[in-house]
Amino acid sequence: MSNESSLSVITTLCKRRGFIFHSSEIYGGMPGFFDYGPLGCEMKRNIKEDWWKTTVRNREDVEGLDATIIMHPDIWKASGHLDTFSDPMTMCKACKKLMRADQIWDIFADSDAGQSLQKVLDESNGEAGKIVAWCKGKAKGQTPNLPAVLNADVLTAAYEKLNADAASYADLKSLYTLFFNAKNSEQKISPCPHCGGELTEPRPFNLMFKTVVGPIDDEKNTAYLRPETAQAIFAQFLNVLATSRQSVPFGIAQIGKSFRNEVTPRNYTFRSREFEQMELEFFIRPDEAVELIYGKVTTLADNPDLTTPEDAWGWEVWHRYWVTQRKGWVASCGLPVDSFVESVHEGDDLAHYARACVDLEYRFPFGVQELEGIAARSDFDLSQHQKHSGKSMEVFDEPLKLACKKMDDAAKSAFMDKVVADWTACGKDEAVARAFVARLFEGRYIPHVIEPSAGVDRMMLALLCNAYDEQKLVDSKGKEDTRLVMHFQPRIAPIKVAVFPLVKNKPEIYNKAREVFEHLRRRYAAFWDQSGAIGRRYRRQDEIGTPWCVTVDFDTMEDGTMTVRDRDSMEQKRMTLDELKVMMDEALLV
Ligand code: GAP
């Protein structure tokens, strides 16, 4: 199955079984907006609930927050979103299509022409003639101005070069990269991925949705739908600190909607305009404060045990700890560890204020793409809010104050000199370094932060892609059949258990099955199905990933046991209701 078709089987299943619909579908839909149907909203809740339990309830050092979507516009000035949260946008002068200038390649790969060239490549078997035929035939009719079509000779030469290299595989991206790099194609190409037309100079396009607060539509009343949930956490940092009895290191977590006016929403729900985030801001001491209190800062070079946080950890270890925690959670939701990779931001990819950022990337059908990011953001965010709001974002750290009280003047002066030397060596201002250390000696600093930031919709898409399975089965009479099954982790599955009466026309069996169903549905998301053969009922549940099906039959009347069928192994066991609940509780525990 090609990547494109494997995404399309997921979208078809999602529509057919009520996981995901296009928003406003009866009016033609809106690109980048999706609704979650009966099963989709259950599954999405399970993902959020699982994240919340793991990140907030099961920890003593994280508090929750549920802030508004619309906030004071100055927040977005302070955070930098008003000035810099933009994508480079370009327009084709010929076909007038708008697109992200940094996604030209991906847009081509997704386009009809890109897909048809990929198909030719898949079937070409080393025959360059097929590429020429494509340029002169189908593609010429579809997109006559496309660079690849206008330059059949250059494209064919690139194809032959790619094929001659035994180590490479003639995929679309390698072919197009070679094509664009070919010297003689440079003057001939016009780069619109749709039609080959000339593109305008890229211009920054701010991704925040604007709205108006109150009845008067003027500049003063302009507000924005939040493009991330994180900023509310920084804005409420002091309130949460004052009311929660936490002290640094501790975190604040939030789940909620975010909005980005993406220029080209793509790949189903992967890049949407309205989506949900699950974000944690975990506040830590600056390394200099750790050093003053504990006399040392644990770094990764010390090979620390990352299972339980320790007081002397520096930012680098905290960052690695959260990367490890997040990977553990992603895997616990059912994504195999070899299906996602760490991608480390380096050079220009790393924001100027960030010390490190690691993305967890999942192998989606359309390529390896970001699932979530874990960034070490220094004290940038709280410092910005301090500067713009005029409110001090410093915390008072009692152990720090006590540690500094014990230092004599010589020790303080040596520490000051060391920090000033370190900071100035990195190009920072000496006066700022001195002021920072002076505040440390008083027990005060602005906390640094580690930010694990995940998308609910992306996680759900990854779990849907991973769960999808078409199994070829042969029955006892040798008849072949295909079983479509979604192997969701039971905690994530939208329905946990389905209850069937073996027959619906025997009142005692029917009533007993109803009784079991009514009992189970109070604890778990349960489904009642009385129609059709049992085999067909199993298949309907397999398609939506229900881990257990329970059939009440004649034996239930005798000994109270029911047939419990496991979705993945298809094994059937007899169990009492109590045994079933113990087994389910064990499997569903976070
Ligand atoms: N506060 C940091 C932040 O928002 P980000 O990398 O822009 O960082 C974090 O977003 C996560 O939010 C991403 O890893 C992704 O899972 C999700 N996300 C971002 N933009 C999205 C979009 N347009 N559609 C769906 N999910 C998105």
PDB file of C-alpha atoms in Angstrom, residues 403-568:
ATOM      1  CA  ALA A 403      23.156  28.437  51.441  1.00  0.00           C
ATOM      2  CA  CYS A 404      24.274  31.963  50.478  1.00  0.00           C
ATOM      3  CA  LYS A 405      24.082  33.146  54.073  1.00  0.00           C
ATOM      4  CA  LYS A 406      26.739  30.601  54.951  1.00  0.00           C
ATOM      5  CA  MET A 407      29.172  31.877  52.293  1.00  0.00           C
ATOM      6  CA  ASP A 408      31.890  34.381  53.220  1.00  0.00           C
ATOM      7  CA  ASP A 409      32.678  37.404  51.054  1.00  0.00           C
ATOM      8  CA  ALA A 410      35.643  35.721  49.353  1.00  0.00           C
ATOM      9  CA  ALA A 411      33.521  32.723  48.313  1.00  0.00           C
ATOM     10  CA  LYS A 412      30.803  35.039  47.028  1.00  0.00           C
ATOM     11  CA  SER A 413      33.281  37.106  45.083  1.00  0.00           C
ATOM     12  CA  ALA A 414      34.843  33.977  43.517  1.00  0.00           C
ATOM     13  CA  PHE A 415      31.392  32.716  42.552  1.00  0.00           C
ATOM     14  CA  MET A 416      30.486  36.084  41.048  1.00  0.00           C
ATOM     15  CA  ASP A 417      33.719  36.151  39.004  1.00  0.00           C
ATOM     16  CA  LYS A 418      33.131  32.631  37.738  1.00  0.00           C
ATOM     17  CA  VAL A 419      29.555  33.336  36.583  1.00  0.00           C
ATOM     18  CA  VAL A 420      30.564  36.642  34.987  1.00  0.00           C
ATOM     19  CA  ALA A 421      33.387  34.889  33.109  1.00  0.00           C
ATOM     20  CA  ASP A 422      31.045  32.090  31.938  1.00  0.00           C
ATOM     21  CA  TRP A 423      28.314  34.465  30.809  1.00  0.00           C
ATOM     22  CA  THR A 424      30.539  36.952  29.046  1.00  0.00           C
ATOM     23  CA  ALA A 425      32.302  34.087  27.256  1.00  0.00           C
ATOM     24  CA  CYS A 426      28.871  33.295  25.725  1.00  0.00           C
ATOM     25  CA  GLY A 427      28.415  36.906  24.661  1.00  0.00           C
ATOM     26  CA  LYS A 428      26.117  37.917  27.515  1.00  0.00           C
ATOM     27  CA  ASP A 429      26.218  41.286  29.210  1.00  0.00           C
ATOM     28  CA  GLU A 430      28.467  41.572  32.276  1.00  0.00           C
ATOM     29  CA  ALA A 431      26.121  43.922  34.133  1.00  0.00           C
ATOM     30  CA  VAL A 432      23.226  41.486  33.638  1.00  0.00           C
ATOM     31  CA  ALA A 433      25.382  38.630  34.964  1.00  0.00           C
ATOM     32  CA  ARG A 434      26.341  40.658  38.055  1.00  0.00           C
ATOM     33  CA  ALA A 435      22.721  41.640  38.773  1.00  0.00           C
ATOM     34  CA  PHE A 436      21.630  38.009  38.383  1.00  0.00           C
ATOM     35  CA  VAL A 437      24.238  36.725  40.874  1.00  0.00           C
ATOM     36  CA  ALA A 438      23.460  39.532  43.313  1.00  0.00           C
ATOM     37  CA  ARG A 439      19.785  38.436  43.299  1.00  0.00           C
ATOM     38  CA  LEU A 440      20.839  34.795  43.744  1.00  0.00           C
ATOM     39  CA  PHE A 441      22.701  35.793  46.923  1.00  0.00           C
ATOM     40  CA  GLU A 442      19.358  37.178  48.176  1.00  0.00           C
ATOM     41  CA  GLY A 443      17.668  33.851  47.369  1.00  0.00           C
ATOM     42  CA  ARG A 444      15.851  35.152  44.281  1.00  0.00           C
ATOM     43  CA  TYR A 445      15.759  34.240  40.596  1.00  0.00           C
ATOM     44  CA  ILE A 446      13.426  33.821  37.644  1.00  0.00           C
ATOM     45  CA  PRO A 447      12.890  30.063  37.175  1.00  0.00           C
ATOM     46  CA  HIS A 448      13.989  28.312  34.009  1.00  0.00           C
ATOM     47  CA  VAL A 449      11.600  25.993  32.237  1.00  0.00           C
ATOM     48  CA  ILE A 450      11.484  22.635  30.465  1.00  0.00           C
ATOM     49  CA  GLU A 451       8.492  22.419  28.133  1.00  0.00           C
ATOM     50  CA  PRO A 452       7.116  19.080  26.903  1.00  0.00           C
ATOM     51  CA  SER A 453       4.463  20.108  24.379  1.00  0.00           C
ATOM     52  CA  ALA A 454       2.248  17.536  22.671  1.00  0.00           C
ATOM     53  CA  GLY A 455      -0.666  17.656  20.251  1.00  0.00           C
ATOM     54  CA  VAL A 456      -3.766  15.587  21.045  1.00  0.00           C
ATOM     55  CA  ASP A 457      -4.828  15.359  17.394  1.00  0.00           C
ATOM     56  CA  ARG A 458      -1.375  14.275  16.208  1.00  0.00           C
ATOM     57  CA  MET A 459      -1.140  11.643  18.900  1.00  0.00           C
ATOM     58  CA  MET A 460      -4.571  10.378  17.926  1.00  0.00           C
ATOM     59  CA  LEU A 461      -3.630  10.266  14.233  1.00  0.00           C
ATOM     60  CA  ALA A 462      -0.458   8.325  15.074  1.00  0.00           C
ATOM     61  CA  LEU A 463      -2.436   5.883  17.222  1.00  0.00           C
ATOM     62  CA  LEU A 464      -5.008   5.381  14.461  1.00  0.00           C
ATOM     63  CA  CYS A 465      -2.270   4.743  11.854  1.00  0.00           C
ATOM     64  CA  ASN A 466      -0.425   2.379  14.174  1.00  0.00           C
ATOM     65  CA  ALA A 467      -3.521   0.413  15.186  1.00  0.00           C
ATOM     66  CA  TYR A 468      -4.779  -0.278  11.660  1.00  0.00           C
ATOM     67  CA  ASP A 469      -4.392  -3.890  10.561  1.00  0.00           C
ATOM     68  CA  GLU A 470      -5.898  -6.004   7.807  1.00  0.00           C
ATOM     69  CA  GLN A 471      -5.435  -9.676   8.701  1.00  0.00           C
ATOM     70  CA  LYS A 472      -5.881 -12.510   6.233  1.00  0.00           C
ATOM     71  CA  LEU A 473      -7.733 -15.357   7.936  1.00  0.00           C
ATOM     72  CA  VAL A 474      -8.623 -18.828   6.727  1.00  0.00           C
ATOM     73  CA  ASP A 475     -11.573 -20.552   8.411  1.00  0.00           C
ATOM     74  CA  SER A 476     -11.891 -24.273   9.213  1.00  0.00           C
ATOM     75  CA  LYS A 477     -13.389 -24.883   5.762  1.00  0.00           C
ATOM     76  CA  GLY A 478     -10.433 -23.220   4.054  1.00  0.00           C
ATOM     77  CA  LYS A 479     -12.385 -20.070   3.197  1.00  0.00           C
ATOM     78  CA  GLU A 480     -10.262 -16.898   3.097  1.00  0.00           C
ATOM     79  CA  ASP A 481     -11.363 -13.723   4.769  1.00  0.00           C
ATOM     80  CA  THR A 482      -9.908 -10.355   5.748  1.00  0.00           C
ATOM     81  CA  ARG A 483     -10.308  -9.118   9.302  1.00  0.00           C
ATOM     82  CA  LEU A 484      -9.965  -5.367   9.762  1.00  0.00           C
ATOM     83  CA  VAL A 485      -8.826  -4.768  13.314  1.00  0.00           C
ATOM     84  CA  MET A 486      -7.678  -1.701  15.205  1.00  0.00           C
ATOM     85  CA  HIS A 487      -5.117  -2.803  17.801  1.00  0.00           C
ATOM     86  CA  PHE A 488      -5.619   0.098  20.195  1.00  0.00           C
ATOM     87  CA  GLN A 489      -3.995  -0.049  23.593  1.00  0.00           C
ATOM     88  CA  PRO A 490      -7.028  -0.902  25.815  1.00  0.00           C
ATOM     89  CA  ARG A 491      -6.699   2.383  27.771  1.00  0.00           C
ATOM     90  CA  ILE A 492      -6.958   4.323  24.502  1.00  0.00           C
ATOM     91  CA  ALA A 493      -9.693   2.230  22.834  1.00  0.00           C
ATOM     92  CA  PRO A 494     -12.943   4.221  22.566  1.00  0.00           C
ATOM     93  CA  ILE A 495     -15.090   1.275  23.675  1.00  0.00           C
ATOM     94  CA  LYS A 496     -13.634  -1.061  26.274  1.00  0.00           C
ATOM     95  CA  VAL A 497     -16.167  -3.844  26.244  1.00  0.00           C
ATOM     96  CA  ALA A 498     -19.071  -5.008  24.097  1.00  0.00           C
ATOM     97  CA  VAL A 499     -21.823  -7.177  25.514  1.00  0.00           C
ATOM     98  CA  PHE A 500     -23.875  -9.587  23.399  1.00  0.00           C
ATOM     99  CA  PRO A 501     -26.749 -11.902  24.249  1.00  0.00           C
ATOM    100  CA  LEU A 502     -26.066 -15.146  22.335  1.00  0.00           C
ATOM    101  CA  VAL A 503     -29.682 -15.017  21.139  1.00  0.00           C
ATOM    102  CA  LYS A 504     -32.124 -12.158  21.536  1.00  0.00           C
ATOM    103  CA  ASN A 505     -35.328 -14.181  21.607  1.00  0.00           C
ATOM    104  CA  LYS A 506     -34.675 -15.996  24.907  1.00  0.00           C
ATOM    105  CA  PRO A 507     -35.804 -13.603  27.646  1.00  0.00           C
ATOM    106  CA  GLU A 508     -33.571 -15.114  30.368  1.00  0.00           C
ATOM    107  CA  ILE A 509     -30.433 -14.755  28.213  1.00  0.00           C
ATOM    108  CA  TYR A 510     -31.433 -11.321  26.956  1.00  0.00           C
ATOM    109  CA  ASN A 511     -32.230 -10.042  30.450  1.00  0.00           C
ATOM    110  CA  LYS A 512     -29.045 -11.465  31.959  1.00  0.00           C
ATOM    111  CA  ALA A 513     -26.973  -9.876  29.170  1.00  0.00           C
ATOM    112  CA  ARG A 514     -28.709  -6.512  29.750  1.00  0.00           C
ATOM    113  CA  GLU A 515     -27.955  -6.815  33.452  1.00  0.00           C
ATOM    114  CA  VAL A 516     -24.259  -7.463  32.713  1.00  0.00           C
ATOM    115  CA  PHE A 517     -24.187  -4.550  30.242  1.00  0.00           C
ATOM    116  CA  GLU A 518     -25.878  -2.133  32.673  1.00  0.00           C
ATOM    117  CA  HIS A 519     -23.378  -3.147  35.335  1.00  0.00           C
ATOM    118  CA  LEU A 520     -20.322  -2.765  33.096  1.00  0.00           C
ATOM    119  CA  ARG A 521     -21.330   0.529  31.482  1.00  0.00           C
ATOM    120  CA  ARG A 522     -21.238   2.267  34.863  1.00  0.00           C
ATOM    121  CA  ARG A 523     -17.502   1.560  35.034  1.00  0.00           C
ATOM    122  CA  TYR A 524     -16.324   1.369  31.426  1.00  0.00           C
ATOM    123  CA  ALA A 525     -17.330   2.669  27.986  1.00  0.00           C
ATOM    124  CA  ALA A 526     -19.482  -0.293  26.933  1.00  0.00           C
ATOM    125  CA  PHE A 527     -21.442  -1.193  23.805  1.00  0.00           C
ATOM    126  CA  TRP A 528     -24.589  -3.296  23.439  1.00  0.00           C
ATOM    127  CA  ASP A 529     -25.103  -5.364  20.290  1.00  0.00           C
ATOM    128  CA  GLN A 530     -27.851  -7.931  19.879  1.00  0.00           C
ATOM    129  CA  SER A 531     -28.105  -8.159  16.106  1.00  0.00           C
ATOM    130  CA  GLY A 532     -26.511 -10.591  13.664  1.00  0.00           C
ATOM    131  CA  ALA A 533     -24.340 -13.658  14.096  1.00  0.00           C
ATOM    132  CA  ILE A 534     -21.787 -13.508  16.915  1.00  0.00           C
ATOM    133  CA  GLY A 535     -18.933 -13.621  14.367  1.00  0.00           C
ATOM    134  CA  ARG A 536     -20.259 -10.503  12.641  1.00  0.00           C
ATOM    135  CA  ARG A 537     -20.670  -8.758  15.975  1.00  0.00           C
ATOM    136  CA  TYR A 538     -17.034  -9.535  16.802  1.00  0.00           C
ATOM    137  CA  ARG A 539     -15.919  -8.078  13.478  1.00  0.00           C
ATOM    138  CA  ARG A 540     -17.836  -4.848  14.037  1.00  0.00           C
ATOM    139  CA  GLN A 541     -16.036  -4.426  17.361  1.00  0.00           C
ATOM    140  CA  ASP A 542     -12.638  -5.376  15.870  1.00  0.00           C
ATOM    141  CA  GLU A 543     -13.000  -2.524  13.390  1.00  0.00           C
ATOM    142  CA  ILE A 544     -13.324   0.008  16.197  1.00  0.00           C
ATOM    143  CA  GLY A 545     -10.701  -1.666  18.382  1.00  0.00           C
ATOM    144  CA  THR A 546     -12.866  -2.906  21.280  1.00  0.00           C
ATOM    145  CA  PRO A 547     -10.461  -5.043  23.345  1.00  0.00           C
ATOM    146  CA  TRP A 548     -13.058  -7.416  24.874  1.00  0.00           C
ATOM    147  CA  CYS A 549     -16.391  -8.863  23.740  1.00  0.00           C
ATOM    148  CA  VAL A 550     -18.588 -10.649  26.256  1.00  0.00           C
ATOM    149  CA  THR A 551     -21.268 -13.137  25.229  1.00  0.00           C
ATOM    150  CA  VAL A 552     -23.962 -14.221  27.633  1.00  0.00           C
ATOM    151  CA  ASP A 553     -25.201 -17.722  26.729  1.00  0.00           C
ATOM    152  CA  PHE A 554     -27.025 -20.740  28.134  1.00  0.00           C
ATOM    153  CA  ASP A 555     -24.098 -21.711  30.392  1.00  0.00           C
ATOM    154  CA  THR A 556     -24.222 -18.273  32.009  1.00  0.00           C
ATOM    155  CA  MET A 557     -27.592 -19.269  33.450  1.00  0.00           C
ATOM    156  CA  GLU A 558     -25.979 -22.348  34.985  1.00  0.00           C
ATOM    157  CA  ASP A 559     -22.618 -21.188  36.364  1.00  0.00           C
ATOM    158  CA  GLY A 560     -22.543 -17.388  35.948  1.00  0.00           C
ATOM    159  CA  THR A 561     -19.612 -17.479  33.497  1.00  0.00           C
ATOM    160  CA  MET A 562     -19.610 -15.694  30.143  1.00  0.00           C
ATOM    161  CA  THR A 563     -17.468 -16.034  27.022  1.00  0.00           C
ATOM    162  CA  VAL A 564     -14.867 -13.269  26.976  1.00  0.00           C
ATOM    163  CA  ARG A 565     -13.178 -12.904  23.603  1.00  0.00           C
ATOM    164  CA  ASP A 566      -9.850 -11.100  23.282  1.00  0.00           C
ATOM    165  CA  ARG A 567      -9.620  -8.796  20.238  1.00  0.00           C
ATOM    166  CA  ASP A 568      -5.956  -9.415  19.358  1.00  0.00           C
TER     167      ASP A 568
END
